[in-house]
Amino acid sequence: MSFLTDNSWPAGLVTIFDHARAKHVENRYYGPYDKLLNYCFGSNFTFYVAPQNPPTEKSRETVDFIVFIVVFDQNDRPVLIVEVKDDSWLEKAEYRYRADQQLRDRYRFMLHDCPTPRLWGLSLLGTAMRIYCGHKDASSVAPATILSPEPVDRILPADFLAREWDLDILSSEGFAKIKEIVTDIFNNTGNL
């Protein structure tokens, strides 16, 4: 079973996610995403998947629980940043805004360590996915930041960033997009 030749997620992986959805703990997706990333990057020791600590102390607040997973190359350089949060983060504008900001914070720490022209990022709220791409030469991250309305202390509109996580990673479109990203990483690291 090879990710690059498969046309959909393996049934066993989908089952793992189904079991995770049935649990009601905030870190329920860590194991399934670890399994998914190891499936995508293979078992040949060219890449490895590792959980990371939050980039700042304020990210450790219980209400702001965050799991970062980073895929590194064999020289310990990041090629993919993954932020995992519970599905409930989709429901509130403030949580969506924080998820976006936290992934962008991670780029500030890791973009220039990436060995390829692009450092890909995934923000996953349950299985809802938002894709980021850090461009090393331009020191920029796409999509562009959507600024919160002024004044800064204003409550965010309920629909703020509401449609930004509109791709389900387990869908056929999600599979194709992840395959495109992994292929790009492999091509740029000489591993295809």
PDB file of C-alpha atoms in Angstrom, residues 4-181:
ATOM      1  CA  LEU A   4       1.501   7.909  -4.135  1.00  0.00           C
ATOM      2  CA  THR A   5      -0.136   5.084  -6.113  1.00  0.00           C
ATOM      3  CA  ASP A   6      -3.400   4.867  -4.145  1.00  0.00           C
ATOM      4  CA  ASN A   7      -6.510   6.716  -5.332  1.00  0.00           C
ATOM      5  CA  SER A   8      -8.263   7.117  -1.977  1.00  0.00           C
ATOM      6  CA  TRP A   9      -7.649   6.847   1.740  1.00  0.00           C
ATOM      7  CA  PRO A  10      -7.410   3.231   2.949  1.00  0.00           C
ATOM      8  CA  ALA A  11     -10.600   1.946   4.575  1.00  0.00           C
ATOM      9  CA  GLY A  12      -8.710   1.187   7.795  1.00  0.00           C
ATOM     10  CA  LEU A  13      -7.574   4.813   8.096  1.00  0.00           C
ATOM     11  CA  VAL A  14     -11.127   6.081   7.585  1.00  0.00           C
ATOM     12  CA  THR A  15     -12.291   3.665  10.296  1.00  0.00           C
ATOM     13  CA  ILE A  16      -9.693   5.098  12.697  1.00  0.00           C
ATOM     14  CA  PHE A  17     -11.120   8.585  12.070  1.00  0.00           C
ATOM     15  CA  ASP A  18     -14.679   7.304  12.564  1.00  0.00           C
ATOM     16  CA  HIS A  19     -13.677   5.951  15.983  1.00  0.00           C
ATOM     17  CA  ALA A  20     -12.002   9.263  16.864  1.00  0.00           C
ATOM     18  CA  ARG A  21     -15.154  11.217  15.957  1.00  0.00           C
ATOM     19  CA  ALA A  22     -17.152   9.090  18.405  1.00  0.00           C
ATOM     20  CA  LYS A  23     -14.916  10.113  21.322  1.00  0.00           C
ATOM     21  CA  HIS A  24     -15.482  13.362  23.173  1.00  0.00           C
ATOM     22  CA  VAL A  25     -11.987  14.388  24.208  1.00  0.00           C
ATOM     23  CA  GLU A  26     -10.195  17.381  22.767  1.00  0.00           C
ATOM     24  CA  ASN A  27      -7.090  15.533  21.576  1.00  0.00           C
ATOM     25  CA  ARG A  28      -9.018  12.710  19.884  1.00  0.00           C
ATOM     26  CA  TYR A  29      -7.551  13.412  16.435  1.00  0.00           C
ATOM     27  CA  TYR A  30      -3.862  13.242  17.327  1.00  0.00           C
ATOM     28  CA  GLY A  31      -3.512   9.476  16.775  1.00  0.00           C
ATOM     29  CA  PRO A  32      -5.465   9.394  13.493  1.00  0.00           C
ATOM     30  CA  TYR A  33      -3.447  12.288  12.043  1.00  0.00           C
ATOM     31  CA  ASP A  34      -0.175  10.711  13.140  1.00  0.00           C
ATOM     32  CA  LYS A  35      -1.248   7.544  11.297  1.00  0.00           C
ATOM     33  CA  LEU A  36      -2.373   9.524   8.217  1.00  0.00           C
ATOM     34  CA  LEU A  37       0.907  11.430   7.970  1.00  0.00           C
ATOM     35  CA  ASN A  38       3.007   8.298   8.430  1.00  0.00           C
ATOM     36  CA  TYR A  39       0.974   6.653   5.662  1.00  0.00           C
ATOM     37  CA  CYS A  40       1.557   9.647   3.362  1.00  0.00           C
ATOM     38  CA  PHE A  41       5.302   9.927   3.976  1.00  0.00           C
ATOM     39  CA  GLY A  42       6.093   6.211   4.163  1.00  0.00           C
ATOM     40  CA  SER A  43       8.260   4.140   6.438  1.00  0.00           C
ATOM     41  CA  ASN A  44      11.631   4.542   4.720  1.00  0.00           C
ATOM     42  CA  PHE A  45      13.220   6.967   7.246  1.00  0.00           C
ATOM     43  CA  THR A  46      13.487   9.801   4.682  1.00  0.00           C
ATOM     44  CA  PHE A  47      10.864  11.744   6.635  1.00  0.00           C
ATOM     45  CA  TYR A  48       9.543  11.497  10.163  1.00  0.00           C
ATOM     46  CA  VAL A  49       6.461  12.779  11.933  1.00  0.00           C
ATOM     47  CA  ALA A  50       6.917  14.453  15.322  1.00  0.00           C
ATOM     48  CA  PRO A  51       4.606  16.267  17.736  1.00  0.00           C
ATOM     49  CA  GLN A  52       5.766  19.755  18.647  1.00  0.00           C
ATOM     50  CA  ASN A  53       5.265  22.090  21.570  1.00  0.00           C
ATOM     51  CA  PRO A  54       3.239  25.245  20.988  1.00  0.00           C
ATOM     52  CA  PRO A  55       5.404  28.163  19.822  1.00  0.00           C
ATOM     53  CA  THR A  56       4.351  30.440  22.685  1.00  0.00           C
ATOM     54  CA  GLU A  57       3.328  30.116  26.305  1.00  0.00           C
ATOM     55  CA  LYS A  58      -0.108  31.612  25.634  1.00  0.00           C
ATOM     56  CA  SER A  59      -0.875  28.647  23.328  1.00  0.00           C
ATOM     57  CA  ARG A  60      -0.827  26.323  26.344  1.00  0.00           C
ATOM     58  CA  GLU A  61      -4.072  27.631  27.851  1.00  0.00           C
ATOM     59  CA  THR A  62      -6.602  24.814  28.304  1.00  0.00           C
ATOM     60  CA  VAL A  63      -9.250  26.555  26.203  1.00  0.00           C
ATOM     61  CA  ASP A  64      -6.600  27.073  23.539  1.00  0.00           C
ATOM     62  CA  PHE A  65      -5.381  23.452  23.457  1.00  0.00           C
ATOM     63  CA  ILE A  66      -3.336  22.849  20.338  1.00  0.00           C
ATOM     64  CA  VAL A  67      -1.456  19.938  18.831  1.00  0.00           C
ATOM     65  CA  PHE A  68       1.206  20.684  16.269  1.00  0.00           C
ATOM     66  CA  ILE A  69       2.642  17.869  14.233  1.00  0.00           C
ATOM     67  CA  VAL A  70       5.598  18.556  11.981  1.00  0.00           C
ATOM     68  CA  VAL A  71       6.967  16.356   9.229  1.00  0.00           C
ATOM     69  CA  PHE A  72      10.741  16.676   9.088  1.00  0.00           C
ATOM     70  CA  ASP A  73      13.232  15.451   6.526  1.00  0.00           C
ATOM     71  CA  GLN A  74      16.094  13.213   7.630  1.00  0.00           C
ATOM     72  CA  ASN A  75      18.199  16.318   8.352  1.00  0.00           C
ATOM     73  CA  ASP A  76      15.643  17.581  10.885  1.00  0.00           C
ATOM     74  CA  ARG A  77      14.260  20.331   8.639  1.00  0.00           C
ATOM     75  CA  PRO A  78      10.501  20.967   8.442  1.00  0.00           C
ATOM     76  CA  VAL A  79       8.608  20.159   5.228  1.00  0.00           C
ATOM     77  CA  LEU A  80       5.010  20.224   6.525  1.00  0.00           C
ATOM     78  CA  ILE A  81       3.357  21.887   9.529  1.00  0.00           C
ATOM     79  CA  VAL A  82       0.078  20.450  10.780  1.00  0.00           C
ATOM     80  CA  GLU A  83      -2.157  22.060  13.395  1.00  0.00           C
ATOM     81  CA  VAL A  84      -4.844  19.784  14.831  1.00  0.00           C
ATOM     82  CA  LYS A  85      -7.865  21.037  16.751  1.00  0.00           C
ATOM     83  CA  ASP A  86     -11.254  19.617  17.618  1.00  0.00           C
ATOM     84  CA  ASP A  87     -14.300  20.004  15.337  1.00  0.00           C
ATOM     85  CA  SER A  88     -15.807  22.443  17.847  1.00  0.00           C
ATOM     86  CA  TRP A  89     -13.303  25.084  16.681  1.00  0.00           C
ATOM     87  CA  LEU A  90     -15.363  25.437  13.477  1.00  0.00           C
ATOM     88  CA  GLU A  91     -18.345  26.754  15.417  1.00  0.00           C
ATOM     89  CA  LYS A  92     -16.968  30.053  16.747  1.00  0.00           C
ATOM     90  CA  ALA A  93     -15.357  32.928  14.887  1.00  0.00           C
ATOM     91  CA  GLU A  94     -12.860  33.572  17.697  1.00  0.00           C
ATOM     92  CA  TYR A  95     -11.623  29.968  17.599  1.00  0.00           C
ATOM     93  CA  ARG A  96     -11.230  30.035  13.810  1.00  0.00           C
ATOM     94  CA  TYR A  97      -9.286  33.297  14.112  1.00  0.00           C
ATOM     95  CA  ARG A  98      -7.007  31.779  16.794  1.00  0.00           C
ATOM     96  CA  ALA A  99      -6.415  28.637  14.718  1.00  0.00           C
ATOM     97  CA  ASP A 100      -5.339  30.793  11.782  1.00  0.00           C
ATOM     98  CA  GLN A 101      -3.065  32.975  13.920  1.00  0.00           C
ATOM     99  CA  GLN A 102      -1.452  30.014  15.676  1.00  0.00           C
ATOM    100  CA  LEU A 103      -0.474  28.346  12.409  1.00  0.00           C
ATOM    101  CA  ARG A 104       0.917  31.637  11.131  1.00  0.00           C
ATOM    102  CA  ASP A 105       2.935  31.934  14.370  1.00  0.00           C
ATOM    103  CA  ARG A 106       4.458  28.518  13.639  1.00  0.00           C
ATOM    104  CA  TYR A 107       5.534  29.749  10.201  1.00  0.00           C
ATOM    105  CA  ARG A 108       7.458  32.593  11.871  1.00  0.00           C
ATOM    106  CA  PHE A 109       9.521  29.972  13.694  1.00  0.00           C
ATOM    107  CA  MET A 110      10.008  27.445  10.875  1.00  0.00           C
ATOM    108  CA  LEU A 111       9.723  28.899   7.349  1.00  0.00           C
ATOM    109  CA  HIS A 112      13.395  29.659   6.830  1.00  0.00           C
ATOM    110  CA  ASP A 113      14.452  26.223   8.119  1.00  0.00           C
ATOM    111  CA  CYS A 114      12.534  24.474   5.329  1.00  0.00           C
ATOM    112  CA  PRO A 115      14.822  22.825   2.725  1.00  0.00           C
ATOM    113  CA  THR A 116      12.353  23.416  -0.126  1.00  0.00           C
ATOM    114  CA  PRO A 117      10.980  26.606  -1.730  1.00  0.00           C
ATOM    115  CA  ARG A 118       7.607  26.005  -0.046  1.00  0.00           C
ATOM    116  CA  LEU A 119       6.681  25.013   3.498  1.00  0.00           C
ATOM    117  CA  TRP A 120       3.191  23.581   3.409  1.00  0.00           C
ATOM    118  CA  GLY A 121       0.825  23.917   6.341  1.00  0.00           C
ATOM    119  CA  LEU A 122      -2.486  22.322   7.259  1.00  0.00           C
ATOM    120  CA  SER A 123      -4.936  23.678   9.787  1.00  0.00           C
ATOM    121  CA  LEU A 124      -7.275  20.838  10.688  1.00  0.00           C
ATOM    122  CA  LEU A 125     -10.414  21.466  12.716  1.00  0.00           C
ATOM    123  CA  GLY A 126     -11.602  17.899  13.056  1.00  0.00           C
ATOM    124  CA  THR A 127     -11.353  16.774   9.447  1.00  0.00           C
ATOM    125  CA  ALA A 128     -12.110  20.227   8.009  1.00  0.00           C
ATOM    126  CA  MET A 129      -8.921  21.475   6.366  1.00  0.00           C
ATOM    127  CA  ARG A 130      -7.418  24.836   5.452  1.00  0.00           C
ATOM    128  CA  ILE A 131      -4.231  24.700   3.398  1.00  0.00           C
ATOM    129  CA  TYR A 132      -1.364  27.159   3.773  1.00  0.00           C
ATOM    130  CA  CYS A 133       1.776  27.588   1.722  1.00  0.00           C
ATOM    131  CA  GLY A 134       4.790  29.473   3.020  1.00  0.00           C
ATOM    132  CA  HIS A 135       7.021  30.833   0.274  1.00  0.00           C
ATOM    133  CA  LYS A 136      10.549  30.851   1.577  1.00  0.00           C
ATOM    134  CA  ASP A 137      12.080  33.334  -0.883  1.00  0.00           C
ATOM    135  CA  ALA A 138       9.275  35.867  -0.451  1.00  0.00           C
ATOM    136  CA  SER A 139       8.947  35.288   3.316  1.00  0.00           C
ATOM    137  CA  SER A 140       5.188  35.132   2.847  1.00  0.00           C
ATOM    138  CA  VAL A 141       2.326  32.793   3.671  1.00  0.00           C
ATOM    139  CA  ALA A 142      -0.727  32.166   1.517  1.00  0.00           C
ATOM    140  CA  PRO A 143      -3.590  32.613   1.874  1.00  0.00           C
ATOM    141  CA  ALA A 144      -3.107  36.196   2.944  1.00  0.00           C
ATOM    142  CA  THR A 145      -4.132  37.091   6.480  1.00  0.00           C
ATOM    143  CA  ILE A 146      -7.743  38.159   6.806  1.00  0.00           C
ATOM    144  CA  LEU A 147      -7.599  40.948   9.340  1.00  0.00           C
ATOM    145  CA  SER A 148     -10.094  41.101  12.150  1.00  0.00           C
ATOM    146  CA  PRO A 149     -12.454  44.073  12.007  1.00  0.00           C
ATOM    147  CA  GLU A 150     -11.439  47.260  13.818  1.00  0.00           C
ATOM    148  CA  PRO A 151     -11.404  48.190  16.607  1.00  0.00           C
ATOM    149  CA  VAL A 152      -9.309  45.310  17.896  1.00  0.00           C
ATOM    150  CA  ASP A 153     -11.523  44.776  20.958  1.00  0.00           C
ATOM    151  CA  ARG A 154     -14.615  44.335  18.786  1.00  0.00           C
ATOM    152  CA  ILE A 155     -16.393  40.977  18.816  1.00  0.00           C
ATOM    153  CA  LEU A 156     -15.803  39.105  15.561  1.00  0.00           C
ATOM    154  CA  PRO A 157     -18.816  38.617  13.283  1.00  0.00           C
ATOM    155  CA  ALA A 158     -20.194  35.065  13.587  1.00  0.00           C
ATOM    156  CA  ASP A 159     -19.281  34.297   9.964  1.00  0.00           C
ATOM    157  CA  PHE A 160     -15.663  35.541  10.224  1.00  0.00           C
ATOM    158  CA  LEU A 161     -13.441  32.950   8.432  1.00  0.00           C
ATOM    159  CA  ALA A 162     -16.486  30.632   8.307  1.00  0.00           C
ATOM    160  CA  ARG A 163     -15.803  29.198   4.856  1.00  0.00           C
ATOM    161  CA  GLU A 164     -12.035  28.931   5.115  1.00  0.00           C
ATOM    162  CA  TRP A 165     -12.032  25.285   6.308  1.00  0.00           C
ATOM    163  CA  ASP A 166     -14.318  24.043   3.542  1.00  0.00           C
ATOM    164  CA  LEU A 167     -12.363  20.983   2.409  1.00  0.00           C
ATOM    165  CA  ASP A 168     -12.716  17.668   4.255  1.00  0.00           C
ATOM    166  CA  ILE A 169      -9.348  15.910   4.323  1.00  0.00           C
ATOM    167  CA  LEU A 170     -11.067  12.500   4.111  1.00  0.00           C
ATOM    168  CA  SER A 171     -12.994  13.406   0.931  1.00  0.00           C
ATOM    169  CA  SER A 172     -11.719  12.470  -2.515  1.00  0.00           C
ATOM    170  CA  GLU A 173     -10.855  16.144  -3.073  1.00  0.00           C
ATOM    171  CA  GLY A 174      -8.982  16.214   0.241  1.00  0.00           C
ATOM    172  CA  PHE A 175      -7.062  13.077  -0.710  1.00  0.00           C
ATOM    173  CA  ALA A 176      -6.109  14.612  -4.087  1.00  0.00           C
ATOM    174  CA  LYS A 177      -4.933  17.844  -2.451  1.00  0.00           C
ATOM    175  CA  ILE A 178      -2.806  16.006   0.128  1.00  0.00           C
ATOM    176  CA  LYS A 179      -1.331  13.876  -2.659  1.00  0.00           C
ATOM    177  CA  GLU A 180      -0.476  17.068  -4.579  1.00  0.00           C
ATOM    178  CA  ILE A 181       1.246  18.543  -1.504  1.00  0.00           C
TER     179      ILE A 181
END
